[in-house]
């Protein structure tokens, strides 16, 4: 029976990694080889921009047995918590998940603009304005709905809805900061429709007196 555990905080914030990725892998491997059970706890899914593959590779290279438990990526869970489905019948039958950590190339922007559907950008709020402008320049309609979800699923969650053309002003006005998820596409408008239907359903619910 596990009676105690050592907690090692290696959490990362935008622009600040208190422990480097290589050191994280070293800590995991050394502790496991010392005979300890090691749990690397991540938010979301470890294989969606979580560098889980690198950590598993480091363990395998050292002869450490690994069991990966999949999670729910914030690319889906955060929009859902804000009432935005990433796909919706007759609105969007595809969604693309993009890392905003590094700038996209002009070719990548053109590709995204041509794909259509819903685009979810993780770790990209600092580049959100540039992304919106590049999407417009690449042919995406300026009136395409967009939403930024700050601190998704947390008590301080905030949602700012705009369009590609108005996103810059909305983000500046509301002072949206990381961590935040950016959603681009017509499913953003579904949020208002679902909220209306939810309100109507509540109004029609029989009340106990």
PDB file of C-alpha atoms in Angstrom:
ATOM      1  CA  UNK A   1       0.000   0.000   0.000  1.00  0.00           C
ATOM      2  CA  UNK A   2       1.244   3.472  -0.923  1.00  0.00           C
ATOM      3  CA  UNK A   3       1.637   5.461   2.281  1.00  0.00           C
ATOM      4  CA  UNK A   4       3.591   8.444   1.037  1.00  0.00           C
ATOM      5  CA  UNK A   5       4.770  10.052  -2.168  1.00  0.00           C
ATOM      6  CA  UNK A   6       7.309  12.660  -3.151  1.00  0.00           C
ATOM      7  CA  UNK A   7       5.791  15.453  -5.209  1.00  0.00           C
ATOM      8  CA  UNK A   8       8.116  17.095  -7.726  1.00  0.00           C
ATOM      9  CA  UNK A   9       6.603  20.170  -9.350  1.00  0.00           C
ATOM     10  CA  UNK A  10       7.831  20.514 -12.932  1.00  0.00           C
ATOM     11  CA  UNK A  11       4.874  22.549 -14.177  1.00  0.00           C
ATOM     12  CA  UNK A  12       5.408  24.871 -17.114  1.00  0.00           C
ATOM     13  CA  UNK A  13       4.094  28.354 -17.752  1.00  0.00           C
ATOM     14  CA  UNK A  14       4.338  30.393 -20.956  1.00  0.00           C
ATOM     15  CA  UNK A  15       7.916  31.592 -21.248  1.00  0.00           C
ATOM     16  CA  UNK A  16       8.954  29.942 -17.995  1.00  0.00           C
ATOM     17  CA  UNK A  17       9.984  26.304 -17.579  1.00  0.00           C
ATOM     18  CA  UNK A  18      11.318  25.809 -14.054  1.00  0.00           C
ATOM     19  CA  UNK A  19      12.677  22.367 -15.049  1.00  0.00           C
ATOM     20  CA  UNK A  20      13.918  21.665 -18.567  1.00  0.00           C
ATOM     21  CA  UNK A  21      12.425  18.818 -20.574  1.00  0.00           C
ATOM     22  CA  UNK A  22      15.684  16.876 -20.502  1.00  0.00           C
ATOM     23  CA  UNK A  23      15.871  17.246 -16.723  1.00  0.00           C
ATOM     24  CA  UNK A  24      12.281  16.042 -16.363  1.00  0.00           C
ATOM     25  CA  UNK A  25      13.137  12.909 -18.308  1.00  0.00           C
ATOM     26  CA  UNK A  26      16.294  12.421 -16.240  1.00  0.00           C
ATOM     27  CA  UNK A  27      14.346  12.714 -12.973  1.00  0.00           C
ATOM     28  CA  UNK A  28      11.786  10.160 -14.131  1.00  0.00           C
ATOM     29  CA  UNK A  29      14.363   7.635 -15.279  1.00  0.00           C
ATOM     30  CA  UNK A  30      16.629   7.959 -12.237  1.00  0.00           C
ATOM     31  CA  UNK A  31      13.764   7.579  -9.798  1.00  0.00           C
ATOM     32  CA  UNK A  32      12.353   4.560 -11.649  1.00  0.00           C
ATOM     33  CA  UNK A  33      15.771   2.864 -11.796  1.00  0.00           C
ATOM     34  CA  UNK A  34      16.073   3.464  -8.062  1.00  0.00           C
ATOM     35  CA  UNK A  35      13.066   1.189  -7.617  1.00  0.00           C
ATOM     36  CA  UNK A  36      10.327   3.785  -7.231  1.00  0.00           C
ATOM     37  CA  UNK A  37       6.936   3.861  -8.912  1.00  0.00           C
ATOM     38  CA  UNK A  38       6.901   7.080 -10.932  1.00  0.00           C
ATOM     39  CA  UNK A  39       3.775   8.881 -12.075  1.00  0.00           C
ATOM     40  CA  UNK A  40       4.190  11.695 -14.581  1.00  0.00           C
ATOM     41  CA  UNK A  41       0.923  13.585 -14.218  1.00  0.00           C
ATOM     42  CA  UNK A  42      -0.046  15.873 -17.086  1.00  0.00           C
ATOM     43  CA  UNK A  43      -3.024  18.031 -17.912  1.00  0.00           C
ATOM     44  CA  UNK A  44      -5.002  16.924 -20.957  1.00  0.00           C
ATOM     45  CA  UNK A  45      -3.629  14.163 -23.156  1.00  0.00           C
ATOM     46  CA  UNK A  46       0.103  13.409 -22.892  1.00  0.00           C
ATOM     47  CA  UNK A  47       0.391  12.810 -26.641  1.00  0.00           C
ATOM     48  CA  UNK A  48      -1.235  16.067 -27.791  1.00  0.00           C
ATOM     49  CA  UNK A  49       1.512  18.699 -27.541  1.00  0.00           C
ATOM     50  CA  UNK A  50       2.332  17.204 -24.143  1.00  0.00           C
ATOM     51  CA  UNK A  51       5.768  15.809 -25.071  1.00  0.00           C
ATOM     52  CA  UNK A  52       4.639  12.489 -23.701  1.00  0.00           C
ATOM     53  CA  UNK A  53       6.250  10.665 -26.600  1.00  0.00           C
ATOM     54  CA  UNK A  54       9.643  12.088 -25.707  1.00  0.00           C
ATOM     55  CA  UNK A  55       9.299  11.014 -22.095  1.00  0.00           C
ATOM     56  CA  UNK A  56       8.219   7.499 -23.016  1.00  0.00           C
ATOM     57  CA  UNK A  57      11.155   7.253 -25.430  1.00  0.00           C
ATOM     58  CA  UNK A  58      13.566   8.279 -22.651  1.00  0.00           C
ATOM     59  CA  UNK A  59      12.158   5.619 -20.348  1.00  0.00           C
ATOM     60  CA  UNK A  60      12.232   2.893 -22.985  1.00  0.00           C
ATOM     61  CA  UNK A  61      15.829   3.770 -23.863  1.00  0.00           C
ATOM     62  CA  UNK A  62      16.738   3.299 -20.188  1.00  0.00           C
ATOM     63  CA  UNK A  63      14.890  -0.007 -19.925  1.00  0.00           C
ATOM     64  CA  UNK A  64      12.066   1.393 -17.784  1.00  0.00           C
ATOM     65  CA  UNK A  65       8.636  -0.151 -18.317  1.00  0.00           C
ATOM     66  CA  UNK A  66       5.980   2.452 -19.092  1.00  0.00           C
ATOM     67  CA  UNK A  67       2.182   2.439 -19.038  1.00  0.00           C
ATOM     68  CA  UNK A  68       0.479   5.412 -20.688  1.00  0.00           C
ATOM     69  CA  UNK A  69      -3.021   6.435 -19.621  1.00  0.00           C
ATOM     70  CA  UNK A  70      -4.670   8.603 -22.231  1.00  0.00           C
ATOM     71  CA  UNK A  71      -6.400  11.797 -21.198  1.00  0.00           C
ATOM     72  CA  UNK A  72      -8.812  14.258 -22.769  1.00  0.00           C
ATOM     73  CA  UNK A  73      -7.019  16.947 -24.713  1.00  0.00           C
ATOM     74  CA  UNK A  74      -7.839  20.564 -23.935  1.00  0.00           C
ATOM     75  CA  UNK A  75      -8.420  21.004 -27.673  1.00  0.00           C
ATOM     76  CA  UNK A  76     -11.769  19.290 -27.116  1.00  0.00           C
ATOM     77  CA  UNK A  77     -12.506  19.646 -23.404  1.00  0.00           C
ATOM     78  CA  UNK A  78     -11.967  23.405 -23.118  1.00  0.00           C
ATOM     79  CA  UNK A  79     -14.244  24.366 -26.034  1.00  0.00           C
ATOM     80  CA  UNK A  80     -16.820  21.901 -24.660  1.00  0.00           C
ATOM     81  CA  UNK A  81     -16.638  23.531 -21.220  1.00  0.00           C
ATOM     82  CA  UNK A  82     -17.360  26.846 -22.938  1.00  0.00           C
ATOM     83  CA  UNK A  83     -20.329  25.379 -24.808  1.00  0.00           C
ATOM     84  CA  UNK A  84     -18.558  25.138 -28.170  1.00  0.00           C
ATOM     85  CA  UNK A  85     -18.627  21.772 -29.967  1.00  0.00           C
ATOM     86  CA  UNK A  86     -15.636  21.287 -32.253  1.00  0.00           C
ATOM     87  CA  UNK A  87     -17.928  19.505 -34.728  1.00  0.00           C
ATOM     88  CA  UNK A  88     -21.643  19.955 -35.270  1.00  0.00           C
ATOM     89  CA  UNK A  89     -23.998  18.424 -37.821  1.00  0.00           C
ATOM     90  CA  UNK A  90     -24.440  20.621 -40.903  1.00  0.00           C
ATOM     91  CA  UNK A  91     -21.984  23.158 -39.467  1.00  0.00           C
ATOM     92  CA  UNK A  92     -18.573  21.489 -39.297  1.00  0.00           C
ATOM     93  CA  UNK A  93     -17.581  17.892 -40.010  1.00  0.00           C
ATOM     94  CA  UNK A  94     -13.884  18.335 -39.227  1.00  0.00           C
ATOM     95  CA  UNK A  95     -11.568  20.052 -36.800  1.00  0.00           C
ATOM     96  CA  UNK A  96      -7.867  20.777 -36.857  1.00  0.00           C
ATOM     97  CA  UNK A  97      -5.662  21.166 -33.799  1.00  0.00           C
ATOM     98  CA  UNK A  98      -2.715  23.523 -34.172  1.00  0.00           C
ATOM     99  CA  UNK A  99       0.118  24.456 -31.843  1.00  0.00           C
ATOM    100  CA  UNK A 100       0.569  28.198 -31.605  1.00  0.00           C
ATOM    101  CA  UNK A 101       3.876  27.809 -29.807  1.00  0.00           C
ATOM    102  CA  UNK A 102       5.811  28.559 -32.999  1.00  0.00           C
ATOM    103  CA  UNK A 103       4.785  30.783 -35.944  1.00  0.00           C
ATOM    104  CA  UNK A 104       3.069  29.031 -38.828  1.00  0.00           C
ATOM    105  CA  UNK A 105       4.495  29.394 -42.304  1.00  0.00           C
ATOM    106  CA  UNK A 106       2.612  31.180 -45.063  1.00  0.00           C
ATOM    107  CA  UNK A 107       2.006  27.795 -46.706  1.00  0.00           C
ATOM    108  CA  UNK A 108       0.543  26.396 -43.478  1.00  0.00           C
ATOM    109  CA  UNK A 109      -1.788  29.390 -43.117  1.00  0.00           C
ATOM    110  CA  UNK A 110      -3.045  28.924 -46.673  1.00  0.00           C
ATOM    111  CA  UNK A 111      -3.573  25.233 -45.992  1.00  0.00           C
ATOM    112  CA  UNK A 112      -5.571  25.929 -42.828  1.00  0.00           C
ATOM    113  CA  UNK A 113      -7.676  28.609 -44.489  1.00  0.00           C
ATOM    114  CA  UNK A 114      -8.539  26.211 -47.300  1.00  0.00           C
ATOM    115  CA  UNK A 115      -9.443  23.303 -45.020  1.00  0.00           C
ATOM    116  CA  UNK A 116     -12.455  24.968 -43.463  1.00  0.00           C
ATOM    117  CA  UNK A 117     -14.094  23.360 -40.452  1.00  0.00           C
ATOM    118  CA  UNK A 118     -13.094  24.257 -36.910  1.00  0.00           C
ATOM    119  CA  UNK A 119      -9.557  25.258 -36.002  1.00  0.00           C
ATOM    120  CA  UNK A 120      -8.409  24.930 -32.389  1.00  0.00           C
ATOM    121  CA  UNK A 121      -5.163  26.653 -31.446  1.00  0.00           C
ATOM    122  CA  UNK A 122      -3.378  25.561 -28.267  1.00  0.00           C
ATOM    123  CA  UNK A 123      -0.629  27.616 -26.621  1.00  0.00           C
ATOM    124  CA  UNK A 124      -1.278  30.355 -29.142  1.00  0.00           C
ATOM    125  CA  UNK A 125      -2.981  33.231 -27.392  1.00  0.00           C
ATOM    126  CA  UNK A 126       0.183  35.342 -27.662  1.00  0.00           C
ATOM    127  CA  UNK A 127       0.057  34.837 -31.433  1.00  0.00           C
ATOM    128  CA  UNK A 128      -3.732  34.965 -31.766  1.00  0.00           C
ATOM    129  CA  UNK A 129      -3.801  38.360 -33.474  1.00  0.00           C
ATOM    130  CA  UNK A 130      -1.165  37.342 -36.004  1.00  0.00           C
ATOM    131  CA  UNK A 131      -2.979  34.068 -36.625  1.00  0.00           C
ATOM    132  CA  UNK A 132      -6.267  35.876 -37.267  1.00  0.00           C
ATOM    133  CA  UNK A 133      -4.667  38.356 -39.653  1.00  0.00           C
ATOM    134  CA  UNK A 134      -2.818  35.619 -41.521  1.00  0.00           C
ATOM    135  CA  UNK A 135      -5.988  33.555 -41.832  1.00  0.00           C
ATOM    136  CA  UNK A 136      -7.773  36.520 -43.396  1.00  0.00           C
ATOM    137  CA  UNK A 137      -4.836  37.200 -45.707  1.00  0.00           C
ATOM    138  CA  UNK A 138      -4.934  33.527 -46.725  1.00  0.00           C
ATOM    139  CA  UNK A 139      -8.574  33.736 -47.784  1.00  0.00           C
ATOM    140  CA  UNK A 140     -10.636  32.971 -44.672  1.00  0.00           C
ATOM    141  CA  UNK A 141     -13.725  35.177 -44.346  1.00  0.00           C
ATOM    142  CA  UNK A 142     -13.061  38.074 -41.904  1.00  0.00           C
ATOM    143  CA  UNK A 143     -16.518  37.439 -40.407  1.00  0.00           C
ATOM    144  CA  UNK A 144     -15.556  33.879 -39.404  1.00  0.00           C
ATOM    145  CA  UNK A 145     -16.474  33.466 -35.723  1.00  0.00           C
ATOM    146  CA  UNK A 146     -13.636  33.154 -33.218  1.00  0.00           C
ATOM    147  CA  UNK A 147     -13.513  32.662 -29.482  1.00  0.00           C
ATOM    148  CA  UNK A 148     -10.802  32.782 -26.854  1.00  0.00           C
ATOM    149  CA  UNK A 149     -11.335  30.681 -23.737  1.00  0.00           C
ATOM    150  CA  UNK A 150      -9.193  31.689 -20.781  1.00  0.00           C
ATOM    151  CA  UNK A 151      -8.552  29.228 -17.929  1.00  0.00           C
ATOM    152  CA  UNK A 152     -10.869  26.651 -19.459  1.00  0.00           C
ATOM    153  CA  UNK A 153     -12.680  24.292 -17.037  1.00  0.00           C
ATOM    154  CA  UNK A 154     -11.409  26.316 -14.055  1.00  0.00           C
ATOM    155  CA  UNK A 155     -13.459  28.520 -11.748  1.00  0.00           C
ATOM    156  CA  UNK A 156     -12.049  31.630 -13.423  1.00  0.00           C
ATOM    157  CA  UNK A 157     -12.985  30.559 -16.947  1.00  0.00           C
ATOM    158  CA  UNK A 158     -13.776  33.422 -19.320  1.00  0.00           C
ATOM    159  CA  UNK A 159     -15.008  33.285 -22.911  1.00  0.00           C
ATOM    160  CA  UNK A 160     -14.600  36.113 -25.402  1.00  0.00           C
ATOM    161  CA  UNK A 161     -16.459  35.776 -28.702  1.00  0.00           C
ATOM    162  CA  UNK A 162     -15.526  37.793 -31.763  1.00  0.00           C
ATOM    163  CA  UNK A 163     -14.707  37.330 -35.431  1.00  0.00           C
ATOM    164  CA  UNK A 164     -11.348  37.061 -37.125  1.00  0.00           C
ATOM    165  CA  UNK A 165     -11.632  40.756 -37.980  1.00  0.00           C
ATOM    166  CA  UNK A 166     -12.535  41.881 -34.452  1.00  0.00           C
ATOM    167  CA  UNK A 167     -10.481  39.395 -32.441  1.00  0.00           C
ATOM    168  CA  UNK A 168      -7.573  41.755 -31.788  1.00  0.00           C
ATOM    169  CA  UNK A 169      -9.821  44.419 -30.257  1.00  0.00           C
ATOM    170  CA  UNK A 170     -11.748  41.857 -28.192  1.00  0.00           C
ATOM    171  CA  UNK A 171      -8.614  40.301 -26.720  1.00  0.00           C
ATOM    172  CA  UNK A 172      -7.142  43.688 -25.867  1.00  0.00           C
ATOM    173  CA  UNK A 173     -10.394  44.944 -24.347  1.00  0.00           C
ATOM    174  CA  UNK A 174     -10.892  41.868 -22.150  1.00  0.00           C
ATOM    175  CA  UNK A 175      -7.158  41.435 -21.420  1.00  0.00           C
ATOM    176  CA  UNK A 176      -7.175  37.739 -22.177  1.00  0.00           C
ATOM    177  CA  UNK A 177      -3.952  36.005 -21.118  1.00  0.00           C
ATOM    178  CA  UNK A 178      -2.541  32.479 -21.144  1.00  0.00           C
ATOM    179  CA  UNK A 179      -3.527  29.799 -20.526  1.00  0.00           C
ATOM    180  CA  UNK A 180      -6.183  30.186 -23.188  1.00  0.00           C
ATOM    181  CA  UNK A 181      -7.496  28.195 -26.136  1.00  0.00           C
ATOM    182  CA  UNK A 182      -8.428  29.841 -29.426  1.00  0.00           C
ATOM    183  CA  UNK A 183     -11.316  28.424 -31.490  1.00  0.00           C
ATOM    184  CA  UNK A 184     -11.986  29.555 -35.063  1.00  0.00           C
ATOM    185  CA  UNK A 185     -15.006  28.458 -37.073  1.00  0.00           C
ATOM    186  CA  UNK A 186     -18.776  28.428 -37.373  1.00  0.00           C
ATOM    187  CA  UNK A 187     -19.199  26.134 -34.365  1.00  0.00           C
ATOM    188  CA  UNK A 188     -18.444  29.157 -32.177  1.00  0.00           C
ATOM    189  CA  UNK A 189     -21.900  30.467 -33.126  1.00  0.00           C
ATOM    190  CA  UNK A 190     -23.446  27.165 -32.070  1.00  0.00           C
ATOM    191  CA  UNK A 191     -22.599  28.153 -28.490  1.00  0.00           C
ATOM    192  CA  UNK A 192     -25.246  30.888 -28.470  1.00  0.00           C
ATOM    193  CA  UNK A 193     -27.819  28.541 -30.009  1.00  0.00           C
ATOM    194  CA  UNK A 194     -27.169  25.857 -27.417  1.00  0.00           C
ATOM    195  CA  UNK A 195     -27.295  28.359 -24.570  1.00  0.00           C
ATOM    196  CA  UNK A 196     -30.668  29.600 -25.814  1.00  0.00           C
ATOM    197  CA  UNK A 197     -32.047  26.054 -26.076  1.00  0.00           C
ATOM    198  CA  UNK A 198     -30.704  25.253 -22.604  1.00  0.00           C
ATOM    199  CA  UNK A 199     -32.400  28.329 -21.165  1.00  0.00           C
ATOM    200  CA  UNK A 200     -35.693  27.407 -22.844  1.00  0.00           C
ATOM    201  CA  UNK A 201     -35.460  23.872 -21.495  1.00  0.00           C
ATOM    202  CA  UNK A 202     -34.916  25.196 -17.974  1.00  0.00           C
ATOM    203  CA  UNK A 203     -37.897  27.562 -18.350  1.00  0.00           C
ATOM    204  CA  UNK A 204     -40.110  24.622 -19.298  1.00  0.00           C
ATOM    205  CA  UNK A 205     -38.970  22.370 -16.476  1.00  0.00           C
ATOM    206  CA  UNK A 206     -41.864  21.691 -14.035  1.00  0.00           C
ATOM    207  CA  UNK A 207     -41.215  23.408 -10.727  1.00  0.00           C
ATOM    208  CA  UNK A 208     -41.855  21.844  -7.334  1.00  0.00           C
ATOM    209  CA  UNK A 209     -43.994  24.033  -5.080  1.00  0.00           C
TER     210      UNK A 209
END
